[in-house]
Each structure stands twice: as structure tokens, then as C-alpha cells.
Coordinates of N, CA and C in Angstrom, one line a residue:
M966 N 122.2 38.6 -2.1 CA 121.0 39.7 -1.6 C 121.2 41.3 -1.8
K967 N 122.3 41.7 -2.0 CA 122.6 43.1 -2.2 C 122.5 43.2 -3.7
I968 N 122.9 42.3 -4.4 CA 122.7 42.3 -5.7 C 121.3 42.4 -6.2
F969 N 120.5 41.2 -5.7 CA 119.2 41.3 -5.7 C 118.5 42.7 -5.6
L970 N 118.9 42.9 -4.4 CA 118.2 44.8 -3.9 C 118.5 45.9 -5.1
L971 N 119.7 45.5 -5.8 CA 120.2 46.9 -6.6 C 119.1 46.5 -7.7
Y972 N 119.0 45.2 -8.2 CA 118.3 45.3 -9.3 C 116.6 45.3 -9.1
F973 N 116.0 44.9 -8.0 CA 114.8 45.4 -8.0 C 114.6 46.8 -7.4
L974 N 115.3 47.2 -6.7 CA 115.3 48.7 -6.4 C 115.3 49.5 -7.6
T975 N 116.1 49.4 -8.5 CA 116.6 50.1 -9.3 C 115.1 49.8 -10.5
A976 N 114.6 48.9 -10.7 CA 113.7 48.5 -11.3 C 112.3 49.4 -10.9
V977 N 112.1 49.0 -9.8 CA 110.8 49.7 -9.1 C 111.0 51.4 -9.0
G978 N 112.1 51.7 -8.7 CA 112.4 53.4 -8.7 C 112.3 54.3 -10.2
A979 N 112.9 53.0 -11.2 CA 112.7 53.7 -12.3 C 111.2 53.8 -13.2
Y980 N 110.8 52.5 -12.6 CA 109.7 52.7 -13.4 C 108.3 53.7 -12.5
L981 N 108.6 53.9 -11.3 CA 107.7 54.7 -10.9 C 108.0 56.3 -11.1
V982 N 109.2 56.6 -11.5 CA 109.7 57.9 -11.9 C 108.9 58.0 -13.5
G983 N 109.2 56.9 -14.2 CA 108.8 56.8 -15.4 C 107.2 57.4 -15.6
S984 N 106.6 56.4 -14.5 CA 105.4 56.5 -14.3 C 104.7 58.1 -14.6
V985 N 105.4 58.9 -13.8 CA 105.2 60.7 -14.0 C 105.1 60.8 -15.3
N986 N 103.7 61.4 -16.0 CA 103.7 61.5 -17.1 C 103.4 63.1 -17.3
P987 N 104.5 64.0 -17.8 CA 104.2 65.4 -18.0 C 103.5 65.6 -18.9
S988 N 102.7 65.4 -19.8 CA 101.9 65.4 -21.0 C 100.6 65.3 -20.5
I989 N 100.1 64.4 -19.6 CA 99.2 64.1 -19.0 C 98.7 65.3 -17.9
I990 N 100.0 65.6 -17.0 CA 99.7 66.7 -16.0 C 99.6 67.6 -16.4
V991 N 100.2 68.1 -17.5 CA 99.9 69.4 -18.0 C 98.6 69.8 -18.6
S992 N 98.3 68.8 -19.4 CA 96.9 68.4 -20.2 C 95.8 69.0 -19.4
R993 N 95.7 68.3 -18.0 CA 94.9 68.2 -17.1 C 95.0 69.4 -16.3
R994 N 96.3 70.0 -16.3 CA 96.1 71.3 -15.4 C 96.2 72.2 -15.9
V995 N 96.6 72.7 -17.1 CA 96.6 73.4 -17.7 C 95.8 73.7 -18.8
Y996 N 95.5 72.8 -19.6 CA 94.0 72.8 -20.4 C 93.1 72.0 -20.2
H997 N 92.8 71.3 -19.0 CA 91.9 70.8 -17.8 C 90.9 69.5 -19.1
V998 N 91.9 69.1 -19.6 CA 91.5 67.8 -20.3 C 92.4 66.6 -20.4
D999 N 92.2 65.6 -20.6 CA 93.2 64.0 -20.7 C 93.2 64.5 -22.0
L1000 N 94.6 64.4 -22.8 CA 94.8 64.1 -24.0 C 94.6 63.0 -24.5
R1001 N 95.0 61.9 -23.6 CA 94.4 60.4 -24.3 C 93.2 60.2 -24.7
E1002 N 92.0 61.5 -24.5 CA 91.0 61.0 -25.1 C 90.6 61.8 -26.3
Y1003 N 91.8 62.0 -26.8 CA 91.5 63.4 -28.0 C 92.8 62.5 -28.9
G1004 N 92.8 62.8 -30.5 CA 93.8 62.9 -31.3 C 94.2 60.8 -31.5
S1005 N 95.5 60.8 -31.4 CA 95.8 59.5 -31.3 C 95.8 58.8 -30.2
H1006 N 95.2 59.3 -29.1 CA 94.8 58.9 -27.5 C 95.9 58.3 -27.0
N1007 N 97.3 58.8 -27.5 CA 98.6 58.5 -26.8 C 99.1 59.9 -25.9
A1008 N 99.4 59.2 -24.8 CA 99.9 60.5 -23.7 C 101.5 60.6 -23.9
G1009 N 101.7 61.5 -25.3 CA 103.0 61.6 -25.5 C 103.3 62.9 -26.3
F1010 N 104.4 63.2 -26.5 CA 105.0 64.5 -27.3 C 104.1 65.1 -28.5
T1011 N 104.1 64.0 -29.6 CA 103.6 64.2 -30.6 C 102.0 64.3 -30.7
N1012 N 101.2 63.5 -29.8 CA 99.9 64.0 -29.8 C 99.7 65.2 -28.9
F1013 N 100.4 65.5 -27.8 CA 100.4 66.6 -27.6 C 100.5 67.6 -27.9
K1014 N 101.4 68.0 -28.8 CA 102.0 69.2 -29.8 C 100.8 69.2 -30.9
R1015 N 100.4 68.1 -31.3 CA 99.4 68.1 -32.4 C 98.1 68.8 -31.7
L1016 N 97.6 68.5 -30.6 CA 96.4 68.9 -29.8 C 96.6 70.3 -29.3
F1017 N 97.9 70.8 -28.7 CA 98.0 71.9 -28.1 C 98.5 73.1 -28.7
G1018 N 99.6 72.3 -29.3 CA 100.8 73.3 -30.1 C 102.0 73.7 -29.0
N1019 N 102.9 74.4 -30.1 CA 104.1 74.2 -29.1 C 104.1 75.0 -28.0
K1020 N 103.3 75.6 -27.7 CA 103.8 76.8 -26.6 C 104.2 76.1 -25.1
M1021 N 103.4 74.5 -25.1 CA 103.8 73.8 -23.9 C 104.7 72.3 -24.4
A1022 N 104.2 72.1 -25.2 CA 104.6 70.8 -26.0 C 106.4 70.1 -25.9
W1023 N 106.9 71.2 -26.3 CA 108.8 71.2 -25.9 C 108.9 71.5 -24.4
F1024 N 108.0 72.0 -23.6 CA 108.1 71.9 -22.1 C 108.1 70.4 -21.9
V1025 N 107.1 69.7 -22.1 CA 106.6 68.2 -21.6 C 107.6 67.6 -22.4
F1026 N 108.2 67.7 -23.6 CA 109.2 66.8 -24.1 C 110.6 66.9 -23.3
A1027 N 110.9 68.2 -22.8 CA 112.2 68.3 -22.2 C 111.7 67.7 -20.8
C1028 N 110.7 67.6 -20.5 CA 110.5 67.0 -19.0 C 110.8 65.4 -19.0
D1029 N 110.1 65.0 -20.2 CA 110.4 63.3 -20.3 C 112.0 63.2 -20.5
I1030 N 112.4 63.9 -20.9 CA 113.9 63.8 -21.3 C 114.9 63.3 -20.0
L1031 N 114.5 64.5 -19.3 CA 115.0 64.6 -17.9 C 115.0 63.8 -16.7
K1032 N 113.7 63.6 -16.8 CA 113.3 62.4 -15.9 C 113.8 60.9 -16.0
A1033 N 114.1 60.9 -17.5 CA 115.0 59.5 -17.9 C 116.4 59.7 -17.9
A1034 N 116.8 60.8 -18.0 CA 118.1 61.2 -17.9 C 118.4 60.9 -16.3
L1035 N 118.0 61.5 -15.5 CA 118.2 61.5 -13.6 C 118.0 59.9 -13.5
V1036 N 116.9 59.2 -13.7 CA 117.1 58.1 -13.4 C 118.1 57.1 -13.9
C1037 N 118.4 57.3 -14.9 CA 119.4 56.5 -15.8 C 120.9 57.1 -15.0
L1038 N 121.4 58.0 -15.1 CA 122.6 58.8 -14.6 C 122.7 57.9 -12.7
G1039 N 121.7 58.3 -12.3 CA 121.6 57.6 -11.0 C 122.0 56.1 -11.1
A1040 N 121.2 55.2 -11.8 CA 121.3 53.6 -12.0 C 122.9 53.3 -12.6
R1041 N 123.2 54.4 -13.3 CA 124.4 54.0 -13.9 C 125.4 54.4 -12.6
L1042 N 125.7 55.3 -11.9 CA 126.5 55.4 -10.7 C 126.4 54.4 -10.0
L1043 N 124.9 54.2 -9.6 CA 125.0 53.3 -8.5 C 125.6 51.9 -9.0
F1044 N 124.9 51.4 -10.1 CA 125.5 49.9 -10.8 C 127.3 50.1 -10.8
E1045 N 128.1 51.3 -11.2 CA 129.1 51.4 -11.5 C 129.9 51.1 -9.8
H1046 N 129.5 51.8 -8.7 CA 129.8 51.7 -7.8 C 129.5 50.3 -7.0
I1047 N 128.5 49.6 -7.1 CA 128.6 48.2 -6.6 C 128.7 47.0 -7.6
I1048 N 128.6 46.9 -8.6 CA 129.4 46.0 -9.3 C 130.4 45.9 -10.4
G1049 N 130.5 47.6 -11.0 CA 131.4 48.0 -11.8 C 130.8 47.7 -13.1
R1050 N 129.6 47.8 -13.2 CA 128.7 47.8 -14.6 C 128.3 48.8 -14.8
G1051 N 128.5 50.1 -14.9 CA 127.6 51.1 -14.9 C 126.7 51.4 -16.4
Q1052 N 127.2 50.7 -17.3 CA 126.5 51.1 -18.8 C 125.3 50.0 -18.7
L1053 N 125.4 48.8 -17.9 CA 124.4 47.9 -17.9 C 123.3 48.5 -17.1
G1054 N 123.8 49.1 -15.9 CA 122.5 50.0 -14.9 C 121.9 50.8 -15.9
A1055 N 122.5 51.6 -16.9 CA 121.8 52.6 -17.1 C 120.6 52.0 -18.3
A1056 N 121.0 50.9 -19.0 CA 120.3 50.3 -19.9 C 118.9 49.7 -19.2
Y1057 N 119.4 49.0 -18.1 CA 118.5 48.5 -17.2 C 117.4 49.4 -16.6
A1058 N 117.5 50.6 -16.3 CA 117.1 51.6 -15.6 C 116.3 52.2 -17.1
C1059 N 116.7 52.1 -17.9 CA 116.2 53.0 -19.6 C 115.0 52.1 -19.6
L1060 N 115.1 50.6 -19.6 CA 114.0 49.7 -20.3 C 112.8 49.9 -18.7
F1061 N 112.9 49.9 -17.7 CA 112.0 50.0 -16.7 C 111.3 51.3 -16.7
A1062 N 112.0 52.4 -17.3 CA 111.6 53.8 -17.1 C 110.6 54.0 -18.2
M1063 N 110.9 53.3 -19.5 CA 110.1 53.1 -20.6 C 108.8 52.4 -19.9
L1064 N 108.9 51.6 -19.6 CA 107.8 50.7 -19.2 C 106.8 51.3 -18.3
G1065 N 107.1 52.3 -17.3 CA 106.7 53.5 -16.5 C 105.6 54.4 -17.7
H1066 N 106.7 54.9 -18.3 CA 105.9 55.8 -19.5 C 105.0 55.1 -20.0
S1067 N 104.9 54.0 -20.8 CA 104.4 53.5 -21.3 C 102.8 52.6 -20.7
F1068 N 103.0 52.5 -19.3 CA 102.2 51.6 -18.4 C 102.1 52.3 -17.2
P1069 N 101.8 53.6 -16.9 CA 101.9 54.2 -15.8 C 101.0 53.8 -14.6
V1070 N 101.6 53.6 -13.6 CA 100.3 53.0 -12.6 C 99.7 54.1 -11.9
W1071 N 100.3 55.4 -12.0 CA 99.6 56.6 -11.5 C 98.2 57.0 -12.3
Y1072 N 98.4 56.4 -13.8 CA 97.2 56.7 -15.0 C 96.7 56.0 -15.6
G1073 N 96.2 54.9 -14.6 CA 95.3 53.5 -15.3 C 96.1 52.9 -16.2
F1074 N 97.4 52.9 -16.5 CA 98.7 52.2 -17.3 C 98.3 52.3 -18.6
R1075 N 97.7 53.9 -19.2 CA 97.6 54.2 -20.2 C 98.6 55.0 -20.4
G1076 N 99.9 55.0 -20.9 CA 100.6 56.4 -21.2 C 100.9 56.4 -22.5
G1077 N 102.4 57.1 -22.7 CA 103.1 57.1 -24.1 C 103.8 56.1 -24.7
K1078 N 104.5 56.4 -25.8 CA 105.2 55.0 -26.4 C 106.7 54.8 -25.7
G1079 N 107.1 56.0 -25.2 CA 108.4 56.1 -24.8 C 109.9 56.2 -25.3
A1080 N 109.2 56.7 -26.8 CA 110.7 57.4 -27.2 C 111.4 58.6 -26.9
A1081 N 110.7 59.7 -26.1 CA 111.5 60.6 -25.7 C 112.4 60.0 -24.3
V1082 N 111.6 58.9 -23.3 CA 112.4 58.4 -22.2 C 113.5 57.4 -22.6
Y1083 N 113.5 56.8 -23.7 CA 114.7 56.0 -24.3 C 115.4 57.1 -25.0
G1084 N 115.2 57.9 -25.4 CA 116.3 59.2 -25.9 C 117.0 60.1 -24.7
G1085 N 116.2 60.2 -23.3 CA 117.1 60.8 -22.3 C 117.9 59.7 -22.0
S1086 N 117.3 58.5 -21.6 CA 118.1 57.5 -21.1 C 119.7 56.9 -21.4
F1087 N 119.5 56.9 -22.7 CA 120.9 56.1 -23.4 C 121.7 57.2 -23.9
W1088 N 121.8 58.6 -23.4 CA 123.0 59.0 -23.3 C 124.1 58.6 -22.1
F1089 N 123.1 57.7 -21.5 CA 124.2 57.2 -20.3 C 124.5 55.8 -20.6
V1090 N 123.9 55.5 -21.4 CA 124.6 54.1 -21.9 C 125.6 54.5 -23.2
D1091 N 125.3 55.4 -24.0 CA 126.6 55.7 -24.7 C 126.2 56.9 -25.5
W1092 N 127.1 57.8 -25.0 CA 126.5 59.2 -25.4 C 127.0 59.3 -27.1
R1093 N 127.8 58.7 -27.3 CA 128.3 59.0 -28.9 C 127.2 58.3 -29.3
V1094 N 126.7 57.1 -29.1 CA 125.6 56.6 -30.2 C 124.5 57.3 -30.3
T1095 N 124.2 58.0 -29.0 CA 123.0 58.7 -29.2 C 123.1 59.9 -29.7
A1096 N 124.0 60.9 -29.6 CA 124.3 61.8 -30.1 C 124.1 61.8 -31.7
I1097 N 124.4 60.5 -32.4 CA 124.4 59.9 -33.7 C 122.8 60.0 -34.0
G1098 N 122.1 59.3 -32.8 CA 120.5 59.1 -32.9 C 119.7 60.2 -33.1
F1099 N 120.1 61.3 -32.0 CA 119.5 62.8 -32.6 C 119.6 63.1 -33.8
V1100 N 120.9 63.0 -34.2 CA 120.7 63.6 -35.8 C 120.0 62.7 -36.4
V1101 N 120.1 61.8 -36.8 CA 119.3 60.9 -37.4 C 117.6 61.0 -37.1
V1102 N 117.2 61.3 -36.2 CA 116.0 62.0 -36.0 C 115.7 62.7 -37.0
A1103 N 116.5 63.9 -36.4 CA 116.2 65.4 -37.2 C 116.0 65.2 -38.6
V1104 N 117.2 64.6 -39.2 CA 117.3 64.0 -40.6 C 116.2 63.6 -41.3
M1105 N 115.6 62.5 -40.7 CA 114.7 61.8 -41.0 C 113.2 62.3 -41.1
L1106 N 113.1 63.5 -39.8 CA 111.9 64.4 -39.7 C 112.1 65.3 -41.0
L1107 N 113.3 65.8 -41.3 CA 113.3 67.0 -42.3 C 113.0 66.4 -43.8
V1108 N 113.3 65.1 -44.0 CA 112.7 64.3 -45.0 C 111.7 63.7 -45.3
T1109 N 111.6 63.0 -44.3 CA 110.0 62.3 -44.2 C 108.7 63.1 -43.6
R1110 N 109.2 63.7 -42.8 CA 108.2 64.5 -41.4 C 107.5 63.5 -41.0
Y1111 N 107.9 62.3 -41.0 CA 107.3 61.2 -40.2 C 107.8 61.1 -38.9
M1112 N 107.6 61.4 -37.7 CA 107.8 61.2 -36.4 C 108.3 59.6 -36.1
S1113 N 107.5 59.0 -36.3 CA 106.9 57.2 -35.9 C 108.5 57.0 -36.9
L1114 N 108.4 57.0 -37.9 CA 109.6 56.5 -38.3 C 111.1 57.0 -38.5
A1115 N 111.0 58.0 -37.9 CA 112.5 58.8 -37.7 C 112.6 58.3 -36.5
V1116 N 111.7 58.0 -35.4 CA 112.1 57.2 -34.0 C 112.5 56.1 -34.1
I1117 N 111.9 54.9 -35.2 CA 112.1 53.7 -35.1 C 113.6 53.4 -35.8
V1118 N 113.8 54.1 -36.9 CA 114.8 54.5 -37.9 C 116.6 54.6 -36.7
A1119 N 115.9 55.6 -35.8 CA 117.2 56.5 -34.9 C 117.4 55.4 -33.9
T1120 N 116.5 55.0 -33.4 CA 116.7 53.9 -32.1 C 117.4 52.4 -32.4
V1121 N 116.7 52.1 -33.6 CA 117.4 50.8 -34.4 C 118.9 51.1 -34.7
S1122 N 119.1 52.4 -34.9 CA 120.6 52.6 -35.5 C 121.5 52.7 -34.2
T1123 N 120.5 53.1 -33.0 CA 121.6 53.4 -31.8 C 122.3 52.0 -31.4
V1124 N 121.3 51.3 -31.5 CA 121.8 49.6 -31.0 C 122.5 49.0 -31.8
A1125 N 122.3 49.2 -32.9 CA 123.5 48.9 -34.0 C 124.6 49.3 -34.2
L1126 N 124.6 50.7 -33.9 CA 126.3 51.2 -33.3 C 126.6 51.1 -32.2
L1127 N 126.1 50.8 -31.0 CA 126.4 50.4 -29.8 C 127.0 49.1 -30.2
A1128 N 126.6 47.9 -31.1 CA 127.2 46.7 -31.2 C 128.7 46.9 -31.4
L1129 N 128.7 47.9 -31.7 CA 130.1 48.2 -32.6 C 131.5 48.9 -31.7
T1130 N 131.0 49.1 -30.6 CA 131.5 49.5 -29.5 C 132.2 48.7 -28.5
K1131 N 132.0 47.8 -28.6 CA 132.4 46.5 -27.5 C 131.6 47.1 -26.6
P1132 N 130.4 46.8 -26.1 CA 129.8 47.1 -24.9 C 129.6 46.2 -23.9
D1133 N 129.1 46.3 -22.7 CA 128.6 45.1 -21.8 C 127.9 44.6 -22.8
P1134 N 128.0 43.4 -22.9 CA 126.7 42.3 -23.4 C 125.6 42.1 -23.3
A1135 N 125.4 42.6 -21.7 CA 124.0 42.5 -21.0 C 123.5 43.6 -21.3
A1136 N 124.5 44.9 -21.5 CA 123.7 46.1 -21.6 C 122.8 46.3 -22.9
L1137 N 124.1 45.4 -24.0 CA 123.5 45.6 -25.5 C 122.0 44.5 -25.5
I1138 N 122.1 43.7 -24.7 CA 120.6 42.7 -25.0 C 119.8 43.7 -24.5
M1139 N 120.1 44.5 -23.4 CA 119.0 44.8 -22.9 C 118.5 46.4 -23.2
S1140 N 119.5 46.9 -24.2 CA 119.5 48.1 -25.3 C 118.3 47.6 -26.2
A1141 N 118.5 46.3 -26.7 CA 117.9 45.8 -27.7 C 116.3 45.4 -27.1
V1142 N 116.2 45.0 -26.2 CA 114.8 44.7 -25.5 C 114.0 46.1 -25.3
C1143 N 115.0 47.3 -25.2 CA 114.1 48.5 -25.1 C 113.9 49.3 -26.4
V1144 N 114.6 48.5 -27.4 CA 114.3 49.0 -29.0 C 113.1 48.0 -29.3
A1145 N 113.1 47.0 -28.8 CA 112.1 46.0 -29.2 C 110.5 46.6 -28.5
V1146 N 110.6 46.8 -27.3 CA 109.3 47.7 -26.8 C 108.9 48.8 -27.5
L1147 N 109.8 49.5 -28.0 CA 109.5 51.1 -28.2 C 108.6 50.6 -30.0
I1148 N 109.5 49.3 -30.5 CA 108.6 49.1 -31.7 C 107.3 48.5 -31.6
L1149 N 107.2 47.7 -30.4 CA 105.8 47.2 -30.5 C 105.0 48.4 -30.0
R1150 N 105.2 49.7 -29.6 CA 104.4 50.5 -28.9 C 104.2 50.9 -30.2
H1151 N 105.0 51.4 -31.4 CA 104.5 52.2 -32.5 C 103.9 51.1 -33.6
R1152 N 103.7 49.8 -33.0 CA 103.0 49.1 -34.2 C 101.6 49.4 -34.9
E1153 N 101.0 50.2 -34.3 CA 99.4 51.2 -35.1 C 100.6 52.2 -36.4
N1154 N 101.4 52.6 -35.4 CA 101.8 53.8 -36.3 C 102.4 52.8 -37.7
I1155 N 103.4 51.5 -37.5 CA 103.7 50.8 -38.9 C 103.1 51.0 -39.6
V1156 N 101.7 50.2 -39.2 CA 100.8 50.0 -39.9 C 100.2 51.0 -41.1
R1157 N 100.0 51.9 -40.1 CA 99.6 53.5 -41.1 C 100.9 53.7 -42.0
L1158 N 101.7 53.5 -41.5 CA 103.0 54.1 -42.5 C 102.9 53.0 -43.8
C1159 N 102.9 51.6 -43.5 CA 102.3 50.8 -44.5 C 101.3 51.1 -45.8
R1160 N 100.3 51.8 -45.1 CA 99.1 52.2 -45.6 C 99.2 53.3 -46.4
G1161 N 100.1 54.3 -45.7 CA 100.3 55.6 -46.5 C 99.2 56.6 -45.5
E1162 N 98.6 56.0 -44.7 CA 97.7 57.0 -43.8 C 98.4 57.7 -42.3
E1163 N 99.7 57.5 -42.2 CA 100.2 58.0 -41.0 C 100.4 59.4 -41.2
S1164 N 99.9 60.6 -40.3 CA 99.9 62.1 -40.0 C 101.8 62.3 -40.1
K1165 N 101.5 63.5 -40.8 CA 103.0 64.0 -40.7 C 103.3 65.2 -39.7
F1166 N 104.6 65.0 -39.3 CA 104.6 65.9 -38.0 C 104.8 67.3 -38.8
R1167 N 104.4 68.0 -37.7 CA 104.4 69.8 -38.0 C 105.1 70.2 -37.1
F1168 N 106.1 71.0 -37.6 CA 107.2 71.8 -37.0 C 106.4 73.1 -36.1
H1169 N 105.7 73.7 -37.0 CA 105.0 74.7 -36.9 C 103.4 74.2 -36.1
D1170 N 102.9 74.9 -35.4 CA 101.5 75.1 -35.0 C 100.7 75.2 -36.2
R1171 N 99.6 74.4 -35.8 CA 98.3 74.3 -37.0 C 97.8 75.8 -37.1
P1172 N 97.7 76.6 -38.5 CA 97.2 77.5 -38.5 C 95.7 77.4 -37.9
K1173 N 95.4 78.7 -37.1 CA 94.3 78.8 -36.4 C 92.9 79.5 -37.6
D1174 N 91.9 79.1 -37.5 CA 91.1 79.3 -38.6 C 90.3 80.8 -38.3

């Protein structure tokens, strides 16, 4: 019963915290619009930045990273204390935080794609492969300027590298499921990449007319 409650409460807690979406909150409170009605209709960092510029975009990104990090740190400590499997706890919480971010109960189940949440969570699965993943994102962005491609390549890389570190087998499986969810959330981006229609990431704000 104790193990069931551990998994159940972690899943619910991670989902509910993941459902708190800073990009929706800031777009409504600061700009008085819902960013899901504009651009790519996605409630995430890239669409927010494209619509509103850098001024608040990096704040939104940091909040997504922070909420995921706090949830997964708590889950890692809890799982380590109760069943001695902290890495599994972090990977398990990562999945449900991503699901909350993507399908938020607070906002009609229309959220973001979960990349920042994955990035914030995975530090507590394995900080070494996560650090490499962030480097891969940076390099891919500089070379291709496609955020979606950078995210997909980086997250696949983290799981591939994790497999080389002799991880908790269940944590590895859970991490692979997280990446599969993220790729599915980027399926439209993948189609646009194949067609050469994907928008490129801008490091600076779009020049004003």
C-alpha cells in the first residue's frame, strides 16, 4: 500500500505542478491575450518568444525549468528514502510533469510540448548526460537554428547516453517514454522540417516596423 501511494501521489503531484503553465499565465496577465490563439498555438517558450520577444520569454523558460526541477528533486529524494530508487523517482516524476505541461488540467488540456520541463527534470535523473544535452541543444541551434530539431536530437542523445551509464533499468525505460512523448508532441514540427517549412529560431527580437 505504501508503494502504491508513493507512485500515485508522485504522479498526481507532478502532473498538477506541471500543469501550471507560466507562458499562459504571463501572456494573460502581462499582455492580456492567450498565446495559444496566436502563432503556433503552442503554450511554450518558443511561441511565447516569437510573439512577445525576449523581455519575458526567458523568465517563462526559467519558470518551466524550475517547476520541473523542484518536482523531480522532491520525487528523487522521496523514492530514494522509501524504496532506494531515486533515479526512478526523478524519471517517473519527469513523465507526469511533462504530461501536465502538455495537457494542463488548469487550462483546458491545451499546453506546451514539454521540452523545458524535460530539461529541468532530467538534471535529477543524471546531471552528466543532461549537461551534454544542453550543449547539444546550443550547438544544434547555432548550426541549424531549428529549435524543434535541436530539442529532438538533444533529448534522444540524453537517453542514448543514459543507457551507457548503467542506470536503473526502470528509470531508463521511463526516460525513453518521456522522449517518445516529446517526439509525438513535435510531430507537426517534424513534418514541417521534412517539407522545409519549419520556422527558424531567432536569438534576438524581431525588428519592429
